[in-house]
mmCIF file of C-alpha atoms in Angstrom:
data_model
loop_
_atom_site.group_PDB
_atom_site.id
_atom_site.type_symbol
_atom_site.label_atom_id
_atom_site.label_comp_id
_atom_site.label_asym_id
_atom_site.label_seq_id
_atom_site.Cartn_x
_atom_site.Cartn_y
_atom_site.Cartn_z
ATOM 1 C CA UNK E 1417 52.226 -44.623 75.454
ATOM 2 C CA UNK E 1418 49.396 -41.706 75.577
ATOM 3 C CA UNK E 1419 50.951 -37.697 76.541
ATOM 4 C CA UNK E 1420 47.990 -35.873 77.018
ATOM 5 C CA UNK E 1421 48.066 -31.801 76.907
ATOM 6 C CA UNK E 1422 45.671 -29.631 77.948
ATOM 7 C CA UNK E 1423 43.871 -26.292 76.306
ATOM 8 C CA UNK E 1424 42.678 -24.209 79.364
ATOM 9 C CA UNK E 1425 40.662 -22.034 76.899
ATOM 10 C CA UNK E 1426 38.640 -24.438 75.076
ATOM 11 C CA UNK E 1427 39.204 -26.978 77.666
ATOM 12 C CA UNK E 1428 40.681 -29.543 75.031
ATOM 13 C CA UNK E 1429 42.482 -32.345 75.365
ATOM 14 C CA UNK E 1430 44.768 -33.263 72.596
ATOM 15 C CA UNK E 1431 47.004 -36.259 72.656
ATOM 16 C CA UNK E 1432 50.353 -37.971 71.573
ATOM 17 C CA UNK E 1433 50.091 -41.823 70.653
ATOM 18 C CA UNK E 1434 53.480 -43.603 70.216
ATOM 19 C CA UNK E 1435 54.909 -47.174 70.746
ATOM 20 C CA UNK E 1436 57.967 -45.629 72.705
ATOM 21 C CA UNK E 1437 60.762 -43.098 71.992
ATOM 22 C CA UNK E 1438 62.431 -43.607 68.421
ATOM 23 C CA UNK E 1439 59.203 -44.865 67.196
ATOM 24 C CA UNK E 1440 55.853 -43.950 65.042
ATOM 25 C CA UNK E 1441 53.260 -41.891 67.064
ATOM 26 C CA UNK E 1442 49.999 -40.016 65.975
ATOM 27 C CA UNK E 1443 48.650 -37.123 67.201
ATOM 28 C CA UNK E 1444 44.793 -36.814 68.489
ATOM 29 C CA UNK E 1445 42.456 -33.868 68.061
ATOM 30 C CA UNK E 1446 45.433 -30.972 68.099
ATOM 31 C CA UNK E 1447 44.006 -27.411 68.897
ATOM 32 C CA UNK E 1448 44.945 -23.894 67.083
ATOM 33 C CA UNK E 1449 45.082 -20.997 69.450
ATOM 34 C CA UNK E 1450 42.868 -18.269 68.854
ATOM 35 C CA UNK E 1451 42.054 -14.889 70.313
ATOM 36 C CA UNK E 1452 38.673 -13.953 69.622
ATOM 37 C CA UNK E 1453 39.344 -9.904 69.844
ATOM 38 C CA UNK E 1454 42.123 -9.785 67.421
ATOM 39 C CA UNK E 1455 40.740 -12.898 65.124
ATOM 40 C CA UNK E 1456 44.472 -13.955 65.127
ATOM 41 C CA UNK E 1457 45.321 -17.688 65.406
ATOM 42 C CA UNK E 1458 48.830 -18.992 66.988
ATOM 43 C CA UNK E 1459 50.682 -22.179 67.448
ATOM 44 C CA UNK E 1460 52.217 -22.316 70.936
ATOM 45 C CA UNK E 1461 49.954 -25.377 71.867
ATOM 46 C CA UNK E 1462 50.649 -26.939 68.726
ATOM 47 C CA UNK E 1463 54.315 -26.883 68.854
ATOM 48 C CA UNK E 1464 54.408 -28.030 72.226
ATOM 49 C CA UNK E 1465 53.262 -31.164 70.917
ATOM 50 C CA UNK E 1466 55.928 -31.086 68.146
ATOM 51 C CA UNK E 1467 58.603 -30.631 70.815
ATOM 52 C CA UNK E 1468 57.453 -33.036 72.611
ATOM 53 C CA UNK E 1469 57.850 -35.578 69.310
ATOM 54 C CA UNK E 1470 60.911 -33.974 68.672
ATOM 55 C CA UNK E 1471 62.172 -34.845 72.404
ATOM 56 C CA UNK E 1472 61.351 -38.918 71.963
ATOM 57 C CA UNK E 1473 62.685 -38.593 68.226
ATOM 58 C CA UNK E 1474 59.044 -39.703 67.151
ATOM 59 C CA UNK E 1475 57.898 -40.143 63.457
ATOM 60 C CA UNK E 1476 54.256 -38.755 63.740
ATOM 61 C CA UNK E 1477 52.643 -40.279 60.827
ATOM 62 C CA UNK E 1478 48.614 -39.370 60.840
ATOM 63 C CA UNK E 1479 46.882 -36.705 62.751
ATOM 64 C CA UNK E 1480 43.466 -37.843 63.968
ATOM 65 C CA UNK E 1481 40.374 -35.944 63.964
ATOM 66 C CA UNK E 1482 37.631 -37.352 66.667
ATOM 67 C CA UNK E 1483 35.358 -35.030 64.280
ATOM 68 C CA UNK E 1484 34.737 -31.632 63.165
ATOM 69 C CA UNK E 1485 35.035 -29.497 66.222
ATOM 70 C CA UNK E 1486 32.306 -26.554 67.248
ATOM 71 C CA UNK E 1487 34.201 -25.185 70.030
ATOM 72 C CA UNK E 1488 38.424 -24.983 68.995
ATOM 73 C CA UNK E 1489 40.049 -24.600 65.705
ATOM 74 C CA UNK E 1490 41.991 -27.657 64.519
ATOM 75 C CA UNK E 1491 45.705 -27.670 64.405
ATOM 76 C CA UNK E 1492 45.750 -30.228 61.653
ATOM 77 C CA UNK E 1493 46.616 -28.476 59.173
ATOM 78 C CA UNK E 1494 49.757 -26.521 60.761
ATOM 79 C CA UNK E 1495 50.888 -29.951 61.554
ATOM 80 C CA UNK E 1496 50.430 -31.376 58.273
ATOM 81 C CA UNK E 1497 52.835 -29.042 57.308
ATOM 82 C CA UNK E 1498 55.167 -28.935 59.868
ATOM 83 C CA UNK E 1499 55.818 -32.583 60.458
ATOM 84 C CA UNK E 1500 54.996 -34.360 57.024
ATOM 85 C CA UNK E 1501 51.971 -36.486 58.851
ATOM 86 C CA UNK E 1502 48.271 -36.869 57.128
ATOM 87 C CA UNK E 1503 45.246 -36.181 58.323
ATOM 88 C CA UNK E 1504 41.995 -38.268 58.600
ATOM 89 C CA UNK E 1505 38.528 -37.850 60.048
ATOM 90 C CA UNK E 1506 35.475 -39.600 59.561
ATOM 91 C CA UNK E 1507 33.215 -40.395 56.137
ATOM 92 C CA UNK E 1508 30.501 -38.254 57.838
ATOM 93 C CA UNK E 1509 32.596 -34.843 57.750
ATOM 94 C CA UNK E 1510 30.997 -34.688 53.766
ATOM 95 C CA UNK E 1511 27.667 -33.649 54.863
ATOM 96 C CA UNK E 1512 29.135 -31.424 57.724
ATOM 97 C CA UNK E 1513 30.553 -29.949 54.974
ATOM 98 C CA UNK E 1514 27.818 -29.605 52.858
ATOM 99 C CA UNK E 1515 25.612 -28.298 55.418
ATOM 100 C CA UNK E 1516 28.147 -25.168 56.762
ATOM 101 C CA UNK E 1517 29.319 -24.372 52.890
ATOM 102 C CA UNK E 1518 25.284 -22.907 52.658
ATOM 103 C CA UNK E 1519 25.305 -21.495 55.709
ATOM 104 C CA UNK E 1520 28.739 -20.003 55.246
ATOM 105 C CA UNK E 1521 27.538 -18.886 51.932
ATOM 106 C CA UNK E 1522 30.480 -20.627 50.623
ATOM 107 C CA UNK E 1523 30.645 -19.974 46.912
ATOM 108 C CA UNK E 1524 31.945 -23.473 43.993
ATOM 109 C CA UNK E 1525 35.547 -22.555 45.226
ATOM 110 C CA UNK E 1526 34.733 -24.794 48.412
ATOM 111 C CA UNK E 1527 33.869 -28.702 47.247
ATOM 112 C CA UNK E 1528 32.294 -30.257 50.212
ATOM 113 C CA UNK E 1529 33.688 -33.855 49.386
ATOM 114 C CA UNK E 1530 36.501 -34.516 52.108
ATOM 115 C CA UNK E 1531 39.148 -34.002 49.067
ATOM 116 C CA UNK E 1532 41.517 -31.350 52.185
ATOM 117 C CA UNK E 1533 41.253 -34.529 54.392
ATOM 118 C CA UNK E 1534 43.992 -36.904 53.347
ATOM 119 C CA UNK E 1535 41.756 -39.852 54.593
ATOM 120 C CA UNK E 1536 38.340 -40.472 55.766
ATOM 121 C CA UNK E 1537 37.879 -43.279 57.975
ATOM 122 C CA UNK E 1538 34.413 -45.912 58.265
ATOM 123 C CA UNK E 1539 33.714 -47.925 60.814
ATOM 124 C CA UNK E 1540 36.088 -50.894 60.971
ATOM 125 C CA UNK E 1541 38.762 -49.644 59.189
ATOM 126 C CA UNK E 1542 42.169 -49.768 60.756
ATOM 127 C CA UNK E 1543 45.567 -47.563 60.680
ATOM 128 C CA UNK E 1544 49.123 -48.987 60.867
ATOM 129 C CA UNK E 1545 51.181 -47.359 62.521
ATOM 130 C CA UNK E 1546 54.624 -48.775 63.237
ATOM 131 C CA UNK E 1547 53.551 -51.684 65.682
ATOM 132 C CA UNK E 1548 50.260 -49.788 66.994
ATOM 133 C CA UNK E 1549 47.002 -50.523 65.071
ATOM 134 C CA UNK E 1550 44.513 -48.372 65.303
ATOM 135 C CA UNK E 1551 40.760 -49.488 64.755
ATOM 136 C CA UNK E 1552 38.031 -46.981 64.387
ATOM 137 C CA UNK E 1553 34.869 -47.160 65.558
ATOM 138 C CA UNK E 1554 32.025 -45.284 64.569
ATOM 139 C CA UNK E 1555 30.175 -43.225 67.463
ATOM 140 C CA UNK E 1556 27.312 -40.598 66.117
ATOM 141 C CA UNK E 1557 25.724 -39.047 67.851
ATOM 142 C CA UNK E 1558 27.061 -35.283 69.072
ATOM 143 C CA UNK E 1559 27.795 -34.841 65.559
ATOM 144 C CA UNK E 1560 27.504 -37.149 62.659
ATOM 145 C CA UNK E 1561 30.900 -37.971 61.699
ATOM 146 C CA UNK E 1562 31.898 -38.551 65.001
ATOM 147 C CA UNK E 1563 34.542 -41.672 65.553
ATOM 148 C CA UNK E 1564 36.500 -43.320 68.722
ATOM 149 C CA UNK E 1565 39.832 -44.101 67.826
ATOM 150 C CA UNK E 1566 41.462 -47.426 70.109
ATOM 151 C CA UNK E 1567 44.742 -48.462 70.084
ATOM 152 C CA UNK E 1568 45.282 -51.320 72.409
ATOM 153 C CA UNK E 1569 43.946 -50.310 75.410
ATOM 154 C CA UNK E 1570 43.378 -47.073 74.654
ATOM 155 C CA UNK E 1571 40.052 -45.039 73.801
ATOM 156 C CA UNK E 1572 39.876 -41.634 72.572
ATOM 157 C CA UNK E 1573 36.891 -41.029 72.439
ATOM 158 C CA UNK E 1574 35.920 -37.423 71.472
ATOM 159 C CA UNK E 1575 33.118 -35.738 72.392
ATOM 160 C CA UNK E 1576 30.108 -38.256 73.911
ATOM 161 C CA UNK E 1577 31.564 -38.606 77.354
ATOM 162 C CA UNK E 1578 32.962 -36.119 79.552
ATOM 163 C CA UNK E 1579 33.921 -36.813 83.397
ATOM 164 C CA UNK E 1580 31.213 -38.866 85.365
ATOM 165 C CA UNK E 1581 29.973 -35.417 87.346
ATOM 166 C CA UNK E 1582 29.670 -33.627 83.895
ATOM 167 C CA UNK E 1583 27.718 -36.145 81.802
ATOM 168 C CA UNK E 1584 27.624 -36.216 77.902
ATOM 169 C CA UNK E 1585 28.033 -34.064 74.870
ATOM 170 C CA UNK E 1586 25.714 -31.742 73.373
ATOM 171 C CA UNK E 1587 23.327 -33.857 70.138
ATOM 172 C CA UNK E 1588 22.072 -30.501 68.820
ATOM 173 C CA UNK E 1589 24.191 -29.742 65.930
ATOM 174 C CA UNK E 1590 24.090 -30.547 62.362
ATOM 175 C CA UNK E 1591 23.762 -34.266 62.060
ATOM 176 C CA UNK E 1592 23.270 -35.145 65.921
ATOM 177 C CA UNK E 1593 20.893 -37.198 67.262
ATOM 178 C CA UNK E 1594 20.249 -38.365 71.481
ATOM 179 C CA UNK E 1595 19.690 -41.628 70.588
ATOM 180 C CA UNK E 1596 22.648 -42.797 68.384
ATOM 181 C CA UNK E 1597 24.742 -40.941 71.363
ATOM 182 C CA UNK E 1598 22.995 -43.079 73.728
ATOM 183 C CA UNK E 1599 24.353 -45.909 71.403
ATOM 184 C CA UNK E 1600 27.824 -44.750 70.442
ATOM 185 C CA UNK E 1601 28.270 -44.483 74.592
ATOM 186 C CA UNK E 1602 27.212 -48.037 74.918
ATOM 187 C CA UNK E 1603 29.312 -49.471 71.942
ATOM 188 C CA UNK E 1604 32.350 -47.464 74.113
ATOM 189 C CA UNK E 1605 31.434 -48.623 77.454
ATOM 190 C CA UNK E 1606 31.336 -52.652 76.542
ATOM 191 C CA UNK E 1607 34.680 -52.597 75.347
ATOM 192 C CA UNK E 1608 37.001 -54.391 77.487
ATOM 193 C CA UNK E 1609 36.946 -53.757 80.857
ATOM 194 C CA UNK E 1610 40.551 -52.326 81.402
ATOM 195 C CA UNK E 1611 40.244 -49.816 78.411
ATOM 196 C CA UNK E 1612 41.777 -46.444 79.248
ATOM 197 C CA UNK E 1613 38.620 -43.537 78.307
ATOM 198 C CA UNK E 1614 40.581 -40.847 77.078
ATOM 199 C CA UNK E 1615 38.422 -37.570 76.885
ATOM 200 C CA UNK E 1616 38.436 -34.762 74.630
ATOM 201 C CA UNK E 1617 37.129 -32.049 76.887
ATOM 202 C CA UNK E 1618 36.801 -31.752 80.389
ATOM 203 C CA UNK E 1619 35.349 -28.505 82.300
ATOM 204 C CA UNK E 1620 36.183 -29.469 85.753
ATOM 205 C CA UNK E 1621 34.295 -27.710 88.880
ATOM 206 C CA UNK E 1622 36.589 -25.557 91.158
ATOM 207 C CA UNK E 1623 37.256 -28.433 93.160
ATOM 208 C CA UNK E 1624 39.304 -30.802 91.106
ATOM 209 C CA UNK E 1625 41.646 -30.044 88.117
ATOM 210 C CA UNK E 1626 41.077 -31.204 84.384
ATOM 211 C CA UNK E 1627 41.326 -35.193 84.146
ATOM 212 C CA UNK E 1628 41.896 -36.628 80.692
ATOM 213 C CA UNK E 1629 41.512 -40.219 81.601
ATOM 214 C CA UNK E 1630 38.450 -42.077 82.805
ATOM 215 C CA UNK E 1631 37.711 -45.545 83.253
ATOM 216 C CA UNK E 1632 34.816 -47.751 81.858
ATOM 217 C CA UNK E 1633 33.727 -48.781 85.439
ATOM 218 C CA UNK E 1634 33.768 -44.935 86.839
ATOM 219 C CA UNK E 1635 31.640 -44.227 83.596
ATOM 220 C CA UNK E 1636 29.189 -46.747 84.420
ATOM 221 C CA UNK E 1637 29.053 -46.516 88.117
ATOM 222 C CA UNK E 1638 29.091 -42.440 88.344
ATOM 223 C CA UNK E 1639 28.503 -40.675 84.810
ATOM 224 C CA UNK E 1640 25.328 -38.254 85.722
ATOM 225 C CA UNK E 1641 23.761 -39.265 82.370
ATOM 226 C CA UNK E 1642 24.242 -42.329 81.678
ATOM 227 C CA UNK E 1643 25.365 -43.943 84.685
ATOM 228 C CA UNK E 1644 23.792 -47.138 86.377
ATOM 229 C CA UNK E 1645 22.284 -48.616 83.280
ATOM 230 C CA UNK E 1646 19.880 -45.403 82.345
ATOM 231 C CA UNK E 1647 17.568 -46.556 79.669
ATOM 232 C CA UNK E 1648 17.797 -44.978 76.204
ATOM 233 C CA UNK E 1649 14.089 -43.428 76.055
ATOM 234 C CA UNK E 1650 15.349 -41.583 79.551
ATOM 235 C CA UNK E 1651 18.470 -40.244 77.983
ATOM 236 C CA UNK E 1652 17.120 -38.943 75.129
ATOM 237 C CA UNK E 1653 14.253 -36.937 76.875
ATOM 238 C CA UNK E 1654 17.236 -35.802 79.234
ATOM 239 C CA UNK E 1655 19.881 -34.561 76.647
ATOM 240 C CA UNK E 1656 16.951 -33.168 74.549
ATOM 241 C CA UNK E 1657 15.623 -30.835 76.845
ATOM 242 C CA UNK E 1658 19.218 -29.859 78.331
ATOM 243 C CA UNK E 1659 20.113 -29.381 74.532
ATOM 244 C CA UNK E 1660 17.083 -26.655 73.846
ATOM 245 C CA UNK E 1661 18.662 -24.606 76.523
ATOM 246 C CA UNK E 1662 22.125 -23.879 75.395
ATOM 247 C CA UNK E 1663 23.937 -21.351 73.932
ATOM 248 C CA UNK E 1664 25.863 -22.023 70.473
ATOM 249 C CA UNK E 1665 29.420 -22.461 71.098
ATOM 250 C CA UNK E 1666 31.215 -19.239 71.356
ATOM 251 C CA UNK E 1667 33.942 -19.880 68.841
ATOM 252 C CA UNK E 1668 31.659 -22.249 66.582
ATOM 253 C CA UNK E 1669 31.804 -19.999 63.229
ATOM 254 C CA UNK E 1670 35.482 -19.632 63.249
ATOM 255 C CA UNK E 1671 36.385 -23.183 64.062
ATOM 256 C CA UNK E 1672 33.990 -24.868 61.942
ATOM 257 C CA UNK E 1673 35.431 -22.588 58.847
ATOM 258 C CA UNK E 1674 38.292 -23.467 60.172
ATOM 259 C CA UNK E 1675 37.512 -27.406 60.586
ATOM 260 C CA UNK E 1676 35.963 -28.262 57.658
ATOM 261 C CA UNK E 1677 38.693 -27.048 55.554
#
């Protein structure tokens, strides 16, 4: 069973995975609150995902990082504390790491190894939990640690898709690259056919609300990027020249000190 539970600022989805009430769960790319002005961060959306455990009497053993996040701060860590569950992300967050400790000008107090991450995942591995396994996949690309989680028939699949009308994630920060996108999309889309997409972001236009779940057929039929079997050479030029044109996140310094930590 997937509850998903949306961020209107960042436009985040985060999720809680569970085999049914009284049983194991995780928890899927939770998000901090934060108010830019007052550089204060709060917990409301994360403890609305606690109460919602709390309400199914769910033991939440691991909280799941798709990958280091540019444009929310992670909850993980409140929720580490608060409810007893680890935390993994992907191998690749080491050389995220080591890239924004120089740019941070991060003194030897900060070791950019993955030791604050309680596991990091490679492709293949899997995660018991209770009766769900959980195999990870991963799916470079927008960043270079980034991973799809699946559990049954369930994708969560970070940031390389959004909705068919808004396309695909962003490949120019530390580590991304248009063309391993291009292939971390296609390693999602030929999974089975019936495979729930569950999305990480959405930033719907007026005329529709947010939609955290997609299908592999609506991705393949009507994504704007990648849609009807666009060849890879195509994408790339695409997402490359979109890429030069956009603005840095506008919370990407706080969240990645945030993140990486």
């Amino acid at each position: 069973e997937v509850e998903a539970f949306f961020h209107p600022d960042t436009g985040t989805f985060s999720y809680v995975v569970h085999e049914g009430d009284g049983g194991a769960a995780v928890i899927v790319d939770p998000v901090l609150d934060y108010d830019a002005v007052s550089a204060r961060t709060g917990a409301q959306s994360a403890e609305a995902l606690v109460a919602y455990a709390d309400a199914h009497r769910l033991r939440v053993e691991w909280i799941l990082e798709t990958h280091a996040h540019a444009d929310h701060l992670s909850a993980a860590d409140h929720l580490r504390a608060r409810l007893g569950a680890r935390v993994a992300i992907g191998r690749g967050i080491v050389r995220v790491q080591a890239h924004f400790k120089v740019l941070l000008g991060w003194g030897d107090a900060f070791v950019p190894d993955g030791r604050q991450f309680d596991r990091l995942l490679d492709d293949g591995d899997t995660l018991s939990v209770g009766m769900l396994e959980i195999r990870v996949l991963a799916t470079p690309g927008h960043t270079g640690d980034s991973l799809t989680y699946v559990a049954g028939d369930a994708a969560f699949i970070g940031d390389t898709l959004f909705a068919p009308d808004i396309g695909t994630a962003r490949c120019d920060f530390p580590g991304g690259d248009a063309a391993q996108l291009f292939r971390s999309i296609r390693r999602i889309l030929a999974l089975p056919a019936d495979t729930r997409i569950f999305l990480c972001h959405d930033y719907p236009p007026p005329q529709r609300s947010p939609a955290p779940l997609c299908s592999i057929a609506a991705q393949c039929e009507g994504n704007i990027h990648v849609g009807h079997d666009v060849a890879e050479p195509a994408f790339v030029a695409m997402r490359n020249a979109r890429d030069a044109k956009l603005a840095p996140p506008r919370l990407i310094l706080p969240a990645m000190q945030v993140n990486i930590c």
